[in-house]
Amino acid sequence: MTAPLAGLRWGLGPGWLLRLKRCRRSAPWDLGIRSSASGKELLGLFSLNSDILLQSCRNYQAVLCTELTKPLIIRNLPSPSLQPHEVRVGVRYCGVNFADILACKGLYQKKHCLPFTPGMEFSGMVMETGANVSTVQEGDRVIGVTGTSAMAGECVADQKMLWPIPEGVSYEEAAALPVSYGTAILALDHRAHTQPGETVLVTAAAGATGLAAIDVAANVLKAKVIAAAGSDYKCNLALQKGAAHSVNYTQGSLKEGVKKLTDNRGVNVVLDAVGGDIFKEALHSLAWEGRIVVVGFAGGAIPSVPANLLLLKNVSALGVFWGRYREEDFPVFSSSLSSALWYCQERRIQPHVGAVFKLEEVNEAFSRVTQRKSTGKVVISMQ
């Protein structure tokens, strides 16, 4: 790839390379001026273009995926210019999601052109705003959602993709909210219409979305939660976070475990992030007119749905692809984030950050998630 094309890929204008060269060779302290007349002329030129030059000179560190399935690298990148509706945010924390890992393997629904910076959720402080930005100002604390580019010292986002962090909510907590709690709120409230007193089964219960679902179901929607996870440690963590009961599905049948805990009645709602055989057992665990909401396939296997079971028990199989709401129903998407921030400020929910890694430890962070050693949300710190 030629340098100008590389610049365009990063959203920089075609003159970015020339401006960077000017930064290196034409700074006023390195002009090699021989006469006052030429010096004034050059300094005048520098003054006219100082904003452009300074912006082009400013760099920030970012994670780069340069080759699919290969280790990620850290590089310094030039800060891009802002469009009128855009905001530059100094990133404090970035959440690590399974979708980021899939994207870096070329397995995610949305394919990204190489090289790209992963990361779809972040918290930080507004550094600069475009000419037409009216929703935030420099110094505001915000969370943001973007398809990529959040695992970096800076992130440029559309103003409508930023939400103010309320007083009392830390940057670390805020970074754990968007994807996990946005998904949990949409799945349990908007899609499944979970009612107080209903019983909710959550699979992969110690993961980021699992713990968020337990938090929302038990503490916001006032439902009774059965947590299903793959170890006693993870089951105990889920109990500490609000689940009433737990089932270790590596030690027996999930279906039978749920039967015992519900006196054979089954559960009203299932939030499944595993897929495969766990999904099938969870589906069989539904009560009359129960609802199962699919939010992912962490187990790797995408199951088929036996339609006869839907008919016989009058149950519903639903799906939630949280990010799609951004294009299809933005008010619902935005409401899920606003609600998560408000619940967090009110301390009705408490995000569980299981591990914090430095930017240069991004490969270790990804490994922690893929090897299922993580609990709750894993975040990258830029500090």
mmCIF file of C-alpha atoms in Angstrom:
data_model
loop_
_atom_site.group_PDB
_atom_site.id
_atom_site.type_symbol
_atom_site.label_atom_id
_atom_site.label_comp_id
_atom_site.label_asym_id
_atom_site.label_seq_id
_atom_site.Cartn_x
_atom_site.Cartn_y
_atom_site.Cartn_z
ATOM 1 C CA MET A 1 0.000 0.000 0.000
ATOM 2 C CA THR A 2 1.363 3.428 -0.914
ATOM 3 C CA ALA A 3 1.735 6.048 1.800
ATOM 4 C CA PRO A 4 -1.070 8.338 0.465
ATOM 5 C CA LEU A 5 -3.485 5.392 0.333
ATOM 6 C CA ALA A 6 -2.501 4.380 3.850
ATOM 7 C CA GLY A 7 -3.299 7.923 4.957
ATOM 8 C CA LEU A 8 -6.718 7.780 3.343
ATOM 9 C CA ARG A 9 -7.411 4.482 5.074
ATOM 10 C CA TRP A 10 -6.888 6.191 8.417
ATOM 11 C CA GLY A 11 -9.264 8.991 7.420
ATOM 12 C CA LEU A 12 -6.494 11.520 6.709
ATOM 13 C CA GLY A 13 -6.535 13.912 3.776
ATOM 14 C CA PRO A 14 -4.238 13.369 0.783
ATOM 15 C CA GLY A 15 -1.848 16.041 2.042
ATOM 16 C CA TRP A 16 -1.112 14.312 5.355
ATOM 17 C CA LEU A 17 2.268 12.954 4.273
ATOM 18 C CA LEU A 18 3.434 16.348 3.021
ATOM 19 C CA ARG A 19 2.354 17.992 6.266
ATOM 20 C CA LEU A 20 4.177 15.381 8.316
ATOM 21 C CA LYS A 21 7.325 15.990 6.278
ATOM 22 C CA ARG A 22 6.935 19.710 6.918
ATOM 23 C CA CYS A 23 6.658 18.968 10.626
ATOM 24 C CA ARG A 24 9.946 17.141 10.569
ATOM 25 C CA ARG A 25 11.842 19.451 8.230
ATOM 26 C CA SER A 26 10.252 22.882 8.565
ATOM 27 C CA ALA A 27 9.750 23.470 12.251
ATOM 28 C CA PRO A 28 10.821 27.050 13.150
ATOM 29 C CA TRP A 29 13.636 25.698 15.344
ATOM 30 C CA ASP A 30 15.023 23.710 12.389
ATOM 31 C CA LEU A 31 14.501 25.999 9.413
ATOM 32 C CA GLY A 32 18.152 26.922 8.962
ATOM 33 C CA ILE A 33 17.135 30.550 8.343
ATOM 34 C CA ARG A 34 19.864 32.698 6.810
ATOM 35 C CA SER A 35 18.116 36.068 6.398
ATOM 36 C CA SER A 36 15.531 37.966 8.388
ATOM 37 C CA ALA A 37 13.374 38.523 5.298
ATOM 38 C CA SER A 38 13.148 34.849 4.423
ATOM 39 C CA GLY A 39 12.747 34.028 8.114
ATOM 40 C CA LYS A 40 9.731 36.314 8.479
ATOM 41 C CA GLU A 41 8.248 34.909 5.299
ATOM 42 C CA LEU A 42 8.645 31.335 6.449
ATOM 43 C CA LEU A 43 7.457 32.079 9.947
ATOM 44 C CA GLY A 44 4.410 33.779 8.470
ATOM 45 C CA LEU A 45 3.700 30.689 6.422
ATOM 46 C CA PHE A 46 4.171 28.538 9.510
ATOM 47 C CA SER A 47 1.773 30.717 11.492
ATOM 48 C CA LEU A 48 -0.932 30.449 8.836
ATOM 49 C CA ASN A 49 -0.699 26.672 8.879
ATOM 50 C CA SER A 50 0.206 26.145 12.527
ATOM 51 C CA ASP A 51 -3.051 24.429 13.466
ATOM 52 C CA ILE A 52 -2.727 21.962 10.621
ATOM 53 C CA LEU A 53 0.933 21.348 11.297
ATOM 54 C CA LEU A 54 0.512 20.845 15.017
ATOM 55 C CA GLN A 55 -2.359 18.439 14.450
ATOM 56 C CA SER A 56 -0.340 16.452 11.940
ATOM 57 C CA CYS A 57 2.627 16.386 14.299
ATOM 58 C CA ARG A 58 0.624 15.039 17.216
ATOM 59 C CA ASN A 59 0.756 11.275 17.557
ATOM 60 C CA TYR A 60 -1.019 8.768 19.739
ATOM 61 C CA GLN A 61 -0.450 5.101 20.533
ATOM 62 C CA ALA A 62 -2.834 2.554 19.095
ATOM 63 C CA VAL A 63 -3.248 -1.196 18.819
ATOM 64 C CA LEU A 64 -3.013 -2.405 15.230
ATOM 65 C CA CYS A 65 -4.224 -5.608 13.639
ATOM 66 C CA THR A 66 -1.998 -5.846 10.579
ATOM 67 C CA GLU A 67 -2.544 -9.521 9.793
ATOM 68 C CA LEU A 68 -5.487 -11.725 10.736
ATOM 69 C CA THR A 69 -4.862 -14.328 13.482
ATOM 70 C CA LYS A 70 -1.423 -12.801 14.200
ATOM 71 C CA PRO A 71 -0.395 -10.976 17.410
ATOM 72 C CA LEU A 72 -1.467 -7.364 17.646
ATOM 73 C CA ILE A 73 1.158 -4.620 17.624
ATOM 74 C CA ILE A 74 1.417 -1.120 19.124
ATOM 75 C CA ARG A 75 2.243 1.799 16.856
ATOM 76 C CA ASN A 76 2.265 5.593 16.957
ATOM 77 C CA LEU A 77 -0.294 7.075 14.561
ATOM 78 C CA PRO A 78 -0.831 10.696 13.479
ATOM 79 C CA SER A 79 -3.953 12.338 14.889
ATOM 80 C CA PRO A 80 -6.550 12.707 12.122
ATOM 81 C CA SER A 81 -8.374 15.959 11.476
ATOM 82 C CA LEU A 82 -11.963 16.312 12.695
ATOM 83 C CA GLN A 83 -15.084 16.549 10.584
ATOM 84 C CA PRO A 84 -17.601 19.189 11.758
ATOM 85 C CA HIS A 85 -19.744 16.606 13.603
ATOM 86 C CA GLU A 86 -16.861 14.680 15.173
ATOM 87 C CA VAL A 87 -15.271 14.691 18.618
ATOM 88 C CA ARG A 88 -11.746 13.715 19.654
ATOM 89 C CA VAL A 89 -11.693 11.834 22.943
ATOM 90 C CA GLY A 90 -8.652 11.014 25.055
ATOM 91 C CA VAL A 91 -9.343 7.379 25.901
ATOM 92 C CA ARG A 92 -8.925 6.294 29.535
ATOM 93 C CA TYR A 93 -10.259 2.716 29.338
ATOM 94 C CA CYS A 94 -11.403 0.438 26.532
ATOM 95 C CA GLY A 95 -13.489 -2.696 26.995
ATOM 96 C CA VAL A 96 -12.358 -6.007 25.502
ATOM 97 C CA ASN A 97 -15.143 -7.942 23.798
ATOM 98 C CA PHE A 98 -15.295 -11.342 22.165
ATOM 99 C CA ALA A 99 -16.339 -9.517 19.005
ATOM 100 C CA ASP A 100 -12.970 -7.710 18.977
ATOM 101 C CA ILE A 101 -11.183 -11.056 19.042
ATOM 102 C CA LEU A 102 -13.362 -12.457 16.263
ATOM 103 C CA ALA A 103 -12.724 -9.332 14.168
ATOM 104 C CA CYS A 104 -8.959 -9.794 14.510
ATOM 105 C CA LYS A 105 -9.387 -13.364 13.249
ATOM 106 C CA GLY A 106 -11.583 -12.320 10.326
ATOM 107 C CA LEU A 107 -14.556 -14.206 11.817
ATOM 108 C CA TYR A 108 -16.824 -11.334 12.849
ATOM 109 C CA GLN A 109 -20.015 -10.451 10.947
ATOM 110 C CA LYS A 110 -18.507 -7.156 9.841
ATOM 111 C CA LYS A 111 -15.176 -7.435 8.048
ATOM 112 C CA HIS A 112 -12.548 -4.722 8.492
ATOM 113 C CA CYS A 113 -9.874 -3.700 6.011
ATOM 114 C CA LEU A 114 -6.337 -4.191 7.258
ATOM 115 C CA PRO A 115 -4.719 -2.594 9.108
ATOM 116 C CA PHE A 116 -7.287 -1.579 11.710
ATOM 117 C CA THR A 117 -7.466 -0.745 15.403
ATOM 118 C CA PRO A 118 -9.916 -2.956 17.334
ATOM 119 C CA GLY A 119 -12.093 -1.773 20.195
ATOM 120 C CA MET A 120 -15.782 -0.844 20.154
ATOM 121 C CA GLU A 121 -16.405 0.765 23.557
ATOM 122 C CA PHE A 122 -14.434 3.258 25.604
ATOM 123 C CA SER A 123 -14.497 5.877 28.325
ATOM 124 C CA GLY A 124 -12.502 9.084 28.283
ATOM 125 C CA MET A 125 -12.398 12.884 28.259
ATOM 126 C CA VAL A 126 -13.273 15.159 25.351
ATOM 127 C CA MET A 127 -10.110 16.751 23.921
ATOM 128 C CA GLU A 128 -11.482 18.618 20.921
ATOM 129 C CA THR A 129 -14.779 19.146 19.095
ATOM 130 C CA GLY A 130 -15.696 19.772 15.483
ATOM 131 C CA ALA A 131 -17.279 23.018 14.342
ATOM 132 C CA ASN A 132 -20.865 21.707 14.452
ATOM 133 C CA VAL A 133 -20.678 19.768 17.729
ATOM 134 C CA SER A 134 -23.223 20.920 20.299
ATOM 135 C CA THR A 135 -23.744 17.925 22.619
ATOM 136 C CA VAL A 136 -20.369 17.857 24.394
ATOM 137 C CA GLN A 137 -17.507 20.219 25.093
ATOM 138 C CA GLU A 138 -13.827 19.981 25.929
ATOM 139 C CA GLY A 139 -13.271 18.424 29.344
ATOM 140 C CA ASP A 140 -16.506 16.399 29.430
ATOM 141 C CA ARG A 141 -16.303 12.801 30.643
ATOM 142 C CA VAL A 142 -17.961 10.453 28.175
ATOM 143 C CA ILE A 143 -18.434 6.874 27.088
ATOM 144 C CA GLY A 144 -18.425 6.093 23.409
ATOM 145 C CA VAL A 145 -19.347 3.312 21.016
ATOM 146 C CA THR A 146 -17.604 2.730 17.724
ATOM 147 C CA GLY A 147 -17.177 -0.211 15.378
ATOM 148 C CA THR A 148 -13.394 -0.106 15.714
ATOM 149 C CA SER A 149 -10.527 2.173 16.812
ATOM 150 C CA ALA A 150 -11.177 2.400 20.571
ATOM 151 C CA MET A 151 -7.986 0.573 21.676
ATOM 152 C CA ALA A 152 -5.892 3.692 21.381
ATOM 153 C CA GLY A 153 -4.857 6.812 23.225
ATOM 154 C CA GLU A 154 -7.318 8.834 21.149
ATOM 155 C CA CYS A 155 -10.583 8.003 19.439
ATOM 156 C CA VAL A 156 -12.554 10.146 17.001
ATOM 157 C CA ALA A 157 -16.307 9.576 17.176
ATOM 158 C CA ASP A 158 -19.527 11.088 15.914
ATOM 159 C CA GLN A 159 -21.047 13.294 18.603
ATOM 160 C CA LYS A 160 -24.223 11.196 18.700
ATOM 161 C CA MET A 161 -22.184 8.128 19.693
ATOM 162 C CA LEU A 162 -21.069 9.712 22.974
ATOM 163 C CA TRP A 163 -22.926 9.714 26.283
ATOM 164 C CA PRO A 164 -21.973 11.782 29.369
ATOM 165 C CA ILE A 165 -20.650 9.857 32.370
ATOM 166 C CA PRO A 166 -22.656 10.844 35.448
ATOM 167 C CA GLU A 167 -21.001 12.093 38.601
ATOM 168 C CA GLY A 168 -19.922 9.242 40.851
ATOM 169 C CA VAL A 169 -19.291 6.762 38.023
ATOM 170 C CA SER A 170 -15.604 6.056 37.407
ATOM 171 C CA TYR A 171 -13.942 5.802 33.987
ATOM 172 C CA GLU A 172 -13.239 2.124 34.660
ATOM 173 C CA GLU A 173 -16.854 1.320 35.538
ATOM 174 C CA ALA A 174 -18.135 3.342 32.592
ATOM 175 C CA ALA A 175 -15.983 1.445 30.094
ATOM 176 C CA ALA A 176 -17.564 -1.815 31.265
ATOM 177 C CA LEU A 177 -21.119 -0.660 30.556
ATOM 178 C CA PRO A 178 -21.869 -0.205 26.827
ATOM 179 C CA VAL A 179 -21.720 -3.627 25.178
ATOM 180 C CA SER A 180 -22.407 -5.906 28.160
ATOM 181 C CA TYR A 181 -25.085 -3.878 29.918
ATOM 182 C CA GLY A 182 -26.538 -2.538 26.685
ATOM 183 C CA THR A 183 -27.006 -6.136 25.539
ATOM 184 C CA ALA A 184 -28.420 -7.284 28.886
ATOM 185 C CA ILE A 185 -30.939 -4.438 29.072
ATOM 186 C CA LEU A 186 -32.147 -4.929 25.501
ATOM 187 C CA ALA A 187 -32.328 -8.721 25.846
ATOM 188 C CA LEU A 188 -34.114 -8.891 29.193
ATOM 189 C CA ASP A 189 -36.282 -5.784 29.096
ATOM 190 C CA HIS A 190 -36.872 -4.754 25.489
ATOM 191 C CA ARG A 191 -36.991 -8.236 23.910
ATOM 192 C CA ALA A 192 -38.023 -10.705 26.633
ATOM 193 C CA HIS A 193 -40.163 -8.230 28.634
ATOM 194 C CA THR A 194 -38.992 -9.804 31.874
ATOM 195 C CA GLN A 195 -41.438 -9.222 34.726
ATOM 196 C CA PRO A 196 -40.788 -8.929 38.483
ATOM 197 C CA GLY A 197 -40.873 -12.343 40.121
ATOM 198 C CA GLU A 198 -40.148 -14.302 36.939
ATOM 199 C CA THR A 199 -37.259 -16.770 36.866
ATOM 200 C CA VAL A 200 -34.350 -16.027 34.521
ATOM 201 C CA LEU A 201 -31.661 -18.514 33.509
ATOM 202 C CA VAL A 202 -28.336 -16.968 32.467
ATOM 203 C CA THR A 203 -25.690 -19.104 30.743
ATOM 204 C CA ALA A 204 -21.996 -18.172 30.675
ATOM 205 C CA ALA A 205 -23.010 -16.453 33.877
ATOM 206 C CA ALA A 206 -19.534 -15.299 34.961
ATOM 207 C CA GLY A 207 -18.691 -13.609 31.663
ATOM 208 C CA ALA A 208 -19.106 -9.901 31.008
ATOM 209 C CA THR A 209 -22.598 -10.181 29.526
ATOM 210 C CA GLY A 210 -23.568 -12.941 31.963
ATOM 211 C CA LEU A 211 -22.762 -10.931 35.089
ATOM 212 C CA ALA A 212 -24.394 -7.869 33.540
ATOM 213 C CA ALA A 213 -27.541 -9.915 32.880
ATOM 214 C CA ILE A 214 -27.596 -11.177 36.472
ATOM 215 C CA ASP A 215 -27.143 -7.615 37.722
ATOM 216 C CA VAL A 216 -29.953 -6.232 35.555
ATOM 217 C CA ALA A 217 -32.365 -9.147 36.092
ATOM 218 C CA ALA A 218 -31.959 -9.336 39.870
ATOM 219 C CA ASN A 219 -31.407 -5.716 40.840
ATOM 220 C CA VAL A 220 -33.331 -3.728 38.218
ATOM 221 C CA LEU A 221 -36.076 -6.043 36.949
ATOM 222 C CA LYS A 222 -36.475 -7.854 40.310
ATOM 223 C CA ALA A 223 -36.448 -11.332 38.788
ATOM 224 C CA LYS A 224 -35.126 -14.538 40.355
ATOM 225 C CA VAL A 225 -31.896 -15.634 38.642
ATOM 226 C CA ILE A 226 -30.425 -19.086 38.075
ATOM 227 C CA ALA A 227 -26.801 -18.786 36.965
ATOM 228 C CA ALA A 228 -25.223 -21.480 34.791
ATOM 229 C CA ALA A 229 -21.433 -21.596 34.420
ATOM 230 C CA GLY A 230 -18.575 -24.001 33.798
ATOM 231 C CA SER A 231 -16.879 -24.096 37.205
ATOM 232 C CA ASP A 232 -17.710 -23.858 40.883
ATOM 233 C CA TYR A 233 -15.661 -20.675 41.159
ATOM 234 C CA LYS A 234 -17.695 -18.979 38.428
ATOM 235 C CA CYS A 235 -20.945 -20.213 39.940
ATOM 236 C CA ASN A 236 -19.973 -18.768 43.324
ATOM 237 C CA LEU A 237 -19.105 -15.428 41.738
ATOM 238 C CA ALA A 238 -22.525 -15.341 40.072
ATOM 239 C CA LEU A 239 -24.166 -16.011 43.433
ATOM 240 C CA GLN A 240 -22.205 -13.138 44.974
ATOM 241 C CA LYS A 241 -23.449 -10.835 42.204
ATOM 242 C CA GLY A 242 -27.118 -11.545 42.778
ATOM 243 C CA ALA A 243 -28.077 -14.973 41.441
ATOM 244 C CA ALA A 244 -30.376 -16.989 43.702
ATOM 245 C CA HIS A 245 -29.125 -20.393 42.497
ATOM 246 C CA SER A 246 -26.407 -21.787 40.249
ATOM 247 C CA VAL A 247 -25.773 -24.840 38.071
ATOM 248 C CA ASN A 248 -22.290 -26.041 37.078
ATOM 249 C CA TYR A 249 -23.001 -27.534 33.660
ATOM 250 C CA THR A 250 -19.693 -29.376 33.533
ATOM 251 C CA GLN A 251 -20.850 -31.593 36.398
ATOM 252 C CA GLY A 252 -24.252 -32.640 35.130
ATOM 253 C CA SER A 253 -27.224 -31.850 32.924
ATOM 254 C CA LEU A 254 -28.269 -28.198 32.840
ATOM 255 C CA LYS A 255 -31.826 -29.251 32.038
ATOM 256 C CA GLU A 256 -32.029 -31.562 35.056
ATOM 257 C CA GLY A 257 -30.415 -28.980 37.316
ATOM 258 C CA VAL A 258 -33.005 -26.376 36.340
ATOM 259 C CA LYS A 259 -35.828 -28.877 36.839
ATOM 260 C CA LYS A 260 -34.736 -29.502 40.416
ATOM 261 C CA LEU A 261 -34.426 -25.815 41.198
ATOM 262 C CA THR A 262 -37.849 -24.952 39.733
ATOM 263 C CA ASP A 263 -39.850 -28.025 40.886
ATOM 264 C CA ASN A 264 -40.164 -29.079 37.230
ATOM 265 C CA ARG A 265 -41.824 -25.796 36.243
ATOM 266 C CA GLY A 266 -38.919 -24.457 34.199
ATOM 267 C CA VAL A 267 -37.799 -20.865 33.758
ATOM 268 C CA ASN A 268 -39.610 -17.939 32.180
ATOM 269 C CA VAL A 269 -36.630 -16.381 30.437
ATOM 270 C CA VAL A 270 -33.241 -17.627 29.234
ATOM 271 C CA LEU A 271 -30.357 -15.415 28.171
ATOM 272 C CA ASP A 272 -27.910 -17.647 26.284
ATOM 273 C CA ALA A 273 -24.444 -16.605 25.183
ATOM 274 C CA VAL A 274 -22.996 -20.105 24.687
ATOM 275 C CA GLY A 275 -24.901 -21.885 21.914
ATOM 276 C CA GLY A 276 -24.386 -25.547 21.041
ATOM 277 C CA ASP A 277 -25.714 -28.171 23.443
ATOM 278 C CA ILE A 278 -26.078 -25.626 26.259
ATOM 279 C CA PHE A 279 -28.593 -23.705 24.148
ATOM 280 C CA LYS A 280 -30.590 -26.872 23.509
ATOM 281 C CA GLU A 281 -30.706 -27.787 27.191
ATOM 282 C CA ALA A 282 -31.683 -24.228 28.070
ATOM 283 C CA LEU A 283 -34.445 -24.293 25.462
ATOM 284 C CA HIS A 284 -35.822 -27.485 26.995
ATOM 285 C CA SER A 285 -35.735 -25.758 30.395
ATOM 286 C CA LEU A 286 -38.312 -23.134 29.427
ATOM 287 C CA ALA A 287 -41.688 -23.012 31.123
ATOM 288 C CA TRP A 288 -44.954 -22.523 29.270
ATOM 289 C CA GLU A 289 -44.756 -19.337 27.150
ATOM 290 C CA GLY A 290 -41.115 -18.921 28.083
ATOM 291 C CA ARG A 291 -38.674 -16.824 26.063
ATOM 292 C CA ILE A 292 -35.094 -17.656 25.153
ATOM 293 C CA VAL A 293 -32.881 -14.805 23.953
ATOM 294 C CA VAL A 294 -29.732 -15.621 21.979
ATOM 295 C CA VAL A 295 -26.928 -13.077 22.436
ATOM 296 C CA GLY A 296 -23.895 -15.030 21.211
ATOM 297 C CA PHE A 297 -22.125 -18.320 20.601
ATOM 298 C CA ALA A 298 -19.121 -18.341 22.911
ATOM 299 C CA GLY A 299 -19.014 -22.137 22.729
ATOM 300 C CA GLY A 300 -18.357 -21.937 19.000
ATOM 301 C CA ALA A 301 -21.284 -24.085 17.792
ATOM 302 C CA ILE A 302 -24.357 -22.427 16.304
ATOM 303 C CA PRO A 303 -27.366 -24.603 17.192
ATOM 304 C CA SER A 304 -30.542 -25.240 15.229
ATOM 305 C CA VAL A 305 -33.915 -24.625 16.836
ATOM 306 C CA PRO A 306 -36.366 -27.565 17.006
ATOM 307 C CA ALA A 307 -39.498 -25.768 15.853
ATOM 308 C CA ASN A 308 -41.787 -28.457 17.246
ATOM 309 C CA LEU A 309 -40.689 -27.504 20.764
ATOM 310 C CA LEU A 310 -41.652 -23.883 20.139
ATOM 311 C CA LEU A 311 -45.118 -25.071 19.170
ATOM 312 C CA LEU A 312 -45.675 -27.619 21.938
ATOM 313 C CA LYS A 313 -44.692 -25.318 24.808
ATOM 314 C CA ASN A 314 -45.739 -22.042 23.161
ATOM 315 C CA VAL A 315 -42.246 -20.649 23.707
ATOM 316 C CA SER A 316 -40.422 -17.928 21.788
ATOM 317 C CA ALA A 317 -36.852 -17.910 20.464
ATOM 318 C CA LEU A 318 -35.476 -14.369 20.137
ATOM 319 C CA GLY A 319 -32.168 -12.803 19.188
ATOM 320 C CA VAL A 320 -30.293 -9.658 20.191
ATOM 321 C CA PHE A 321 -27.498 -8.193 18.091
ATOM 322 C CA TRP A 322 -27.068 -5.051 20.162
ATOM 323 C CA GLY A 323 -24.891 -3.188 17.669
ATOM 324 C CA ARG A 324 -27.486 -3.525 14.895
ATOM 325 C CA TYR A 325 -29.868 -1.309 16.834
ATOM 326 C CA ARG A 326 -27.509 1.562 16.154
ATOM 327 C CA GLU A 327 -28.600 1.532 12.505
ATOM 328 C CA GLU A 328 -32.123 0.139 12.805
ATOM 329 C CA ASP A 329 -33.536 1.779 15.947
ATOM 330 C CA PHE A 330 -31.162 4.332 17.391
ATOM 331 C CA PRO A 331 -33.526 5.625 20.120
ATOM 332 C CA VAL A 332 -33.718 2.110 21.603
ATOM 333 C CA PHE A 333 -29.951 1.709 21.271
ATOM 334 C CA SER A 334 -29.296 5.051 22.965
ATOM 335 C CA SER A 335 -31.838 4.355 25.692
ATOM 336 C CA SER A 336 -30.042 1.142 26.667
ATOM 337 C CA LEU A 337 -26.846 3.125 27.299
ATOM 338 C CA SER A 338 -28.544 5.995 29.079
ATOM 339 C CA SER A 339 -30.332 3.496 31.317
ATOM 340 C CA ALA A 340 -27.103 1.651 32.116
ATOM 341 C CA LEU A 341 -25.387 4.899 33.115
ATOM 342 C CA TRP A 342 -28.321 5.963 35.267
ATOM 343 C CA TYR A 343 -28.583 2.566 36.990
ATOM 344 C CA CYS A 344 -24.845 2.727 37.689
ATOM 345 C CA GLN A 345 -25.078 6.225 39.136
ATOM 346 C CA GLU A 346 -27.973 5.082 41.348
ATOM 347 C CA ARG A 347 -25.852 2.033 42.355
ATOM 348 C CA ARG A 348 -28.628 -0.295 41.280
ATOM 349 C CA ILE A 349 -26.017 -2.080 39.180
ATOM 350 C CA GLN A 350 -22.314 -2.572 39.843
ATOM 351 C CA PRO A 351 -20.171 -3.576 36.844
ATOM 352 C CA HIS A 352 -17.625 -6.268 37.600
ATOM 353 C CA VAL A 353 -14.210 -5.527 36.073
ATOM 354 C CA GLY A 354 -12.347 -8.819 36.291
ATOM 355 C CA ALA A 355 -8.960 -7.670 34.964
ATOM 356 C CA VAL A 356 -7.204 -4.500 33.818
ATOM 357 C CA PHE A 357 -4.376 -4.657 31.284
ATOM 358 C CA LYS A 358 -2.050 -1.989 29.928
ATOM 359 C CA LEU A 359 -2.174 -1.139 26.221
ATOM 360 C CA GLU A 360 1.051 -3.035 25.545
ATOM 361 C CA GLU A 361 -0.506 -6.109 27.190
ATOM 362 C CA VAL A 362 -3.379 -6.310 24.702
ATOM 363 C CA ASN A 363 -2.413 -9.786 23.460
ATOM 364 C CA GLU A 364 -2.454 -11.095 27.024
ATOM 365 C CA ALA A 365 -5.887 -9.506 27.503
ATOM 366 C CA PHE A 366 -7.218 -11.244 24.389
ATOM 367 C CA SER A 367 -5.764 -14.566 25.563
ATOM 368 C CA ARG A 368 -7.435 -14.177 28.958
ATOM 369 C CA VAL A 369 -10.809 -13.934 27.233
ATOM 370 C CA THR A 370 -10.319 -16.652 24.602
ATOM 371 C CA GLN A 371 -9.026 -19.138 27.182
ATOM 372 C CA ARG A 372 -12.099 -18.462 29.338
ATOM 373 C CA LYS A 373 -9.960 -17.448 32.286
ATOM 374 C CA SER A 374 -11.691 -14.098 32.632
ATOM 375 C CA THR A 375 -14.692 -13.151 34.726
ATOM 376 C CA GLY A 376 -16.748 -10.050 34.121
ATOM 377 C CA LYS A 377 -15.347 -7.359 31.856
ATOM 378 C CA VAL A 378 -11.700 -7.204 30.840
ATOM 379 C CA VAL A 379 -10.545 -3.643 30.126
ATOM 380 C CA ILE A 380 -7.473 -1.967 28.659
ATOM 381 C CA SER A 381 -6.090 1.031 30.550
ATOM 382 C CA MET A 382 -4.426 3.872 28.641
ATOM 383 C CA GLN A 383 -2.999 5.421 31.812
#
